[in-house]
CSV table of C-alpha atoms in Angstrom, one decimal:
chain,number,residue,atom,x,y,z
L,1,CYS,CA,67.8,149.7,120.2
L,2,LEU,CA,68.1,146.1,119.3
L,3,GLY,CA,71.1,144.9,117.4
L,4,LEU,CA,70.8,142.6,114.4
L,5,VAL,CA,72.2,139.1,114.7
L,6,PRO,CA,74.0,137.7,111.6
L,7,PRO,CA,72.2,134.8,109.9
L,8,SER,CA,75.3,132.6,110.4
L,9,THR,CA,75.1,133.1,114.1
L,10,ILE,CA,71.5,132.2,114.2
L,11,MET,CA,72.1,129.0,112.2
L,12,LEU,CA,75.0,128.1,114.5
L,13,ARG,CA,72.9,128.6,117.7
L,14,LEU,CA,70.1,126.6,116.1
L,15,GLY,CA,72.4,123.8,115.2
L,16,LEU,CA,73.9,123.6,118.7
L,17,SER,CA,70.4,123.7,120.2
L,18,CYS,CA,69.4,120.7,118.0
L,19,LEU,CA,72.5,118.8,118.9
L,20,LEU,CA,71.8,119.3,122.6
L,21,LEU,CA,68.3,118.0,122.1
L,22,GLN,CA,69.5,114.7,120.6
L,23,VAL,CA,69.4,112.8,123.8
L,24,PHE,CA,66.4,110.5,123.2
L,25,VAL,CA,67.7,108.5,120.2
L,26,VAL,CA,68.1,104.9,119.2
L,27,SER,CA,70.8,103.2,121.2
L,28,GLY,CA,73.4,101.3,119.3
L,29,SER,CA,77.0,100.9,118.2
L,30,GLU,CA,79.0,100.3,115.2
L,31,PHE,CA,82.6,98.9,114.8
L,32,THR,CA,84.9,96.7,112.8
L,33,PHE,CA,86.6,93.6,114.1
L,34,GLU,CA,89.0,90.9,112.9
L,35,LEU,CA,87.7,87.4,112.5
L,36,PRO,CA,90.6,84.8,112.2
L,37,ASP,CA,90.4,81.7,110.1
L,38,ASN,CA,88.7,78.7,111.7
L,39,ASP,CA,87.2,81.0,114.4
L,40,LYS,CA,83.9,82.3,115.6
L,41,GLN,CA,83.0,85.5,117.5
L,42,CYS,CA,79.8,86.4,119.3
L,43,PHE,CA,78.4,89.6,120.7
L,44,HIS,CA,75.8,89.8,123.4
L,45,GLU,CA,73.1,92.4,124.2
L,46,GLU,CA,70.5,92.3,127.0
L,47,LEU,CA,67.2,93.6,125.7
L,48,GLU,CA,63.7,94.0,127.2
L,49,GLN,CA,60.6,92.5,125.8
L,50,GLY,CA,59.0,94.3,122.8
L,51,ILE,CA,62.2,96.1,121.8
L,52,ARG,CA,63.0,96.3,118.1
L,53,PHE,CA,66.6,95.8,117.1
L,54,GLU,CA,68.4,95.9,113.8
L,55,ILE,CA,71.8,94.6,112.7
L,56,GLY,CA,73.8,95.2,109.6
L,57,TYR,CA,77.1,93.7,108.6
L,58,GLN,CA,79.6,93.7,105.7
L,59,VAL,CA,82.8,91.9,105.1
L,60,ILE,CA,85.5,94.5,104.2
L,61,SER,CA,88.5,92.2,103.5
L,62,GLY,CA,89.5,88.6,103.4
L,63,GLY,CA,89.0,85.6,101.0
L,64,ASN,CA,85.8,85.9,99.0
L,65,TYR,CA,84.4,88.6,101.3
L,66,ASP,CA,81.9,86.2,102.9
L,67,VAL,CA,81.0,85.1,106.4
L,68,ASP,CA,78.5,83.0,108.3
L,69,CYS,CA,76.1,84.9,110.6
L,70,PHE,CA,73.4,83.8,113.0
L,71,VAL,CA,71.3,85.5,115.7
L,72,THR,CA,69.7,83.7,118.7
L,73,ASP,CA,67.3,84.7,121.4
L,74,PRO,CA,67.7,84.1,125.2
L,75,GLN,CA,66.4,80.5,124.7
L,76,ASP,CA,68.9,79.8,121.9
L,77,ASN,CA,66.2,79.8,119.3
L,78,VAL,CA,67.7,80.8,115.9
L,79,LEU,CA,66.2,84.0,114.6
L,80,TYR,CA,68.5,84.5,111.7
L,81,ASN,CA,71.0,82.2,110.0
L,82,GLU,CA,72.8,82.9,106.7
L,83,LYS,CA,75.8,81.2,105.2
L,84,LYS,CA,78.7,82.8,103.3
L,85,LYS,CA,77.1,86.3,103.0
L,86,GLN,CA,79.0,89.3,101.9
L,87,TYR,CA,76.6,91.7,103.6
L,88,ASP,CA,73.1,91.8,104.9
L,89,ASN,CA,70.6,93.4,107.3
L,90,PHE,CA,68.2,91.9,109.8
L,91,SER,CA,65.6,93.4,112.1
L,92,HIS,CA,63.5,91.7,114.8
L,93,THR,CA,61.2,92.7,117.7
L,94,THR,CA,62.0,90.8,120.9
L,95,THR,CA,59.3,88.5,122.4
L,96,MET,CA,61.1,88.0,125.7
L,97,LYS,CA,63.6,89.7,128.0
L,98,GLY,CA,67.1,88.4,128.1
L,99,ILE,CA,70.4,88.2,126.3
L,100,TYR,CA,70.4,88.1,122.5
L,101,LYS,CA,73.4,86.9,120.7
L,102,VAL,CA,74.9,87.8,117.3
L,103,CYS,CA,77.6,85.4,116.0
L,104,PHE,CA,80.0,85.5,113.1
L,105,SER,CA,81.8,82.3,111.9
L,106,ASN,CA,84.8,81.9,109.7
L,107,GLU,CA,85.2,78.2,110.4
L,108,PHE,CA,84.8,77.3,106.8
L,109,SER,CA,88.0,79.2,105.9
L,110,THR,CA,91.3,77.4,106.6
L,111,TYR,CA,93.8,80.2,105.9
L,112,THR,CA,92.2,83.6,105.3
L,113,HIS,CA,91.0,85.9,108.1
L,114,LYS,CA,88.2,88.5,107.6
L,115,THR,CA,87.6,92.0,108.6
L,116,VAL,CA,83.9,92.6,109.4
L,117,TYR,CA,81.9,95.8,109.9
L,118,LEU,CA,78.9,95.5,112.3
L,119,HIS,CA,76.3,97.9,113.4
L,120,PHE,CA,73.7,97.1,116.1
L,121,ARG,CA,70.8,99.4,117.0
L,122,HIS,CA,67.8,98.8,119.3
L,123,GLY,CA,64.9,100.8,120.7
L,124,GLU,CA,62.5,103.2,119.1
L,125,GLU,CA,63.5,106.7,118.5
L,126,GLN,CA,61.9,109.2,120.9
L,127,PRO,CA,61.0,112.8,120.1
L,128,LEU,CA,63.7,115.4,120.5
L,129,LEU,CA,61.5,117.2,123.1
L,130,GLU,CA,58.7,115.8,125.3
L,131,SER,CA,56.4,118.5,124.0
L,132,MET,CA,56.7,117.2,120.4
L,133,SER,CA,54.8,114.1,121.4
L,134,SER,CA,51.6,116.1,121.9
L,135,VAL,CA,49.0,116.8,119.3
L,136,THR,CA,49.9,120.5,119.2
L,137,ALA,CA,51.6,121.9,116.2
L,138,LEU,CA,55.4,122.3,116.3
L,139,THR,CA,57.0,125.7,116.6
L,140,GLN,CA,59.3,127.0,114.0
L,141,LEU,CA,62.3,126.1,116.2
L,142,GLU,CA,61.1,122.6,116.8
L,143,SER,CA,60.4,122.0,113.1
L,144,SER,CA,63.9,123.3,112.2
L,145,CYS,CA,65.4,121.0,114.8
L,146,VAL,CA,63.6,118.0,113.5
L,147,THR,CA,64.7,118.8,109.9
L,148,ILE,CA,68.3,119.3,111.0
L,149,HIS,CA,68.1,116.0,113.0
L,150,GLU,CA,66.9,114.0,110.0
L,151,LEU,CA,69.5,115.6,107.7
L,152,ILE,CA,72.2,114.7,110.2
L,153,LYS,CA,71.0,111.1,110.3
L,154,THR,CA,71.0,110.9,106.5
L,155,VAL,CA,74.5,112.4,106.3
L,156,THR,CA,75.8,110.0,109.0
L,157,GLU,CA,74.4,107.0,107.1
L,158,LEU,CA,75.9,108.2,103.8
L,159,GLN,CA,79.3,108.8,105.4
L,160,THR,CA,79.2,105.2,106.8
L,161,ARG,CA,78.4,103.8,103.4
L,162,SER,CA,81.1,105.8,101.8
L,163,ARG,CA,83.7,104.7,104.3
L,164,LEU,CA,82.7,101.1,103.9
L,165,ARG,CA,82.8,101.4,100.1
L,166,ASP,CA,86.2,103.1,100.2
L,167,ALA,CA,87.6,100.5,102.6
L,168,LEU,CA,86.3,97.6,100.4
L,169,ASP,CA,87.6,99.2,97.2
L,170,HIS,CA,91.0,99.8,98.8
L,171,THR,CA,91.3,96.2,99.9
L,172,LYS,CA,90.3,94.9,96.5
L,173,ALA,CA,92.9,97.3,94.9
L,174,GLU,CA,95.6,95.9,97.2
L,175,ASP,CA,94.6,92.3,96.4
L,176,LEU,CA,94.7,93.1,92.6
L,177,LEU,CA,98.1,94.8,93.0
L,178,LYS,CA,99.5,91.7,94.7
L,179,ARG,CA,98.1,89.4,92.0
L,180,VAL,CA,99.5,91.6,89.2
L,181,THR,CA,102.9,91.7,91.0
L,182,PHE,CA,103.1,87.9,91.4
L,183,TRP,CA,101.9,87.4,87.8
L,184,SER,CA,104.6,89.8,86.5
L,185,ILE,CA,107.3,88.1,88.6
L,186,GLY,CA,106.2,84.7,87.3
L,187,GLU,CA,106.2,85.9,83.7
L,188,THR,CA,109.7,87.4,84.1
L,189,LEU,CA,111.1,84.2,85.5
L,190,LEU,CA,109.4,82.2,82.7
L,191,LEU,CA,111.0,84.5,80.1
L,192,PHE,CA,114.5,84.0,81.7
L,193,VAL,CA,114.0,80.2,81.7
L,194,ILE,CA,112.8,80.2,78.1
L,195,GLY,CA,115.7,82.5,77.0
L,196,ILE,CA,118.3,80.4,78.8
L,197,GLY,CA,116.8,77.2,77.2
L,198,GLN,CA,116.9,78.7,73.7
L,199,VAL,CA,120.5,79.7,74.2
L,200,MET,CA,121.5,76.2,75.4
L,201,MET,CA,119.6,74.6,72.5
L,202,LEU,CA,121.3,76.8,69.9
L,203,ARG,CA,124.7,76.1,71.5
L,204,SER,CA,124.0,72.4,71.3
L,205,PHE,CA,123.3,72.6,67.6
L,206,PHE,CA,126.7,74.3,66.8
L,207,THR,CA,128.5,71.9,69.1
L,208,GLU,CA,127.1,68.9,67.3
L,209,ARG,CA,127.9,70.4,63.9
L,210,LYS,CA,131.5,71.1,64.9
L,211,SER,CA,131.9,67.6,66.1
L,212,SER,CA,130.6,66.1,62.9
L,213,VAL,CA,132.9,68.3,60.7
L,214,ALA,CA,135.9,67.2,62.7
L,215,ALA,CA,135.0,63.5,62.3
L,216,THR,CA,134.7,63.7,58.5
L,217,THR,CA,138.1,65.3,58.1
């Protein structure tokens, strides 16, 4: 007699199986870093010939949310060069083996540092299983794994965009709060100065009138 397995258990096992199969995927990394004013930072990656790589960046905080970015190949040929960009994406297929360099510059800023998000991916995505590369039709398990794998990638990208958007909105809200606070303090001080000036002016009027009355008598 065979026992029935709950559907939730089947989905859990299927999900774990698909996660274990995700070993042949695109190599890459993503992180945020601080870029001080009047400074430049570079990141290096050694790649083989014929490898496709992709970079994406976005300035999360600092100044006008812009930065200079350029990419060079092993012979220092400029592959990408943009000035004062808030965000952008760039992809390229390598023509030679060597160290490729991605640099960010904040040298045009004299007093504001930046926080920059960067993701770097390279290589072509391989099938989850070697058998999937053949011309035979996929089994139901393999098809389910591929579907779950694509959904996980979509969810990961959406979560990354959401985190970046939240971080950017939070930074802008803090900057707006500082500006409103300074503006309120300035207006308060201005009101005090105007009030004291008006009181002193009115007092001078009564002092002059009292002096003139005393002189006539």
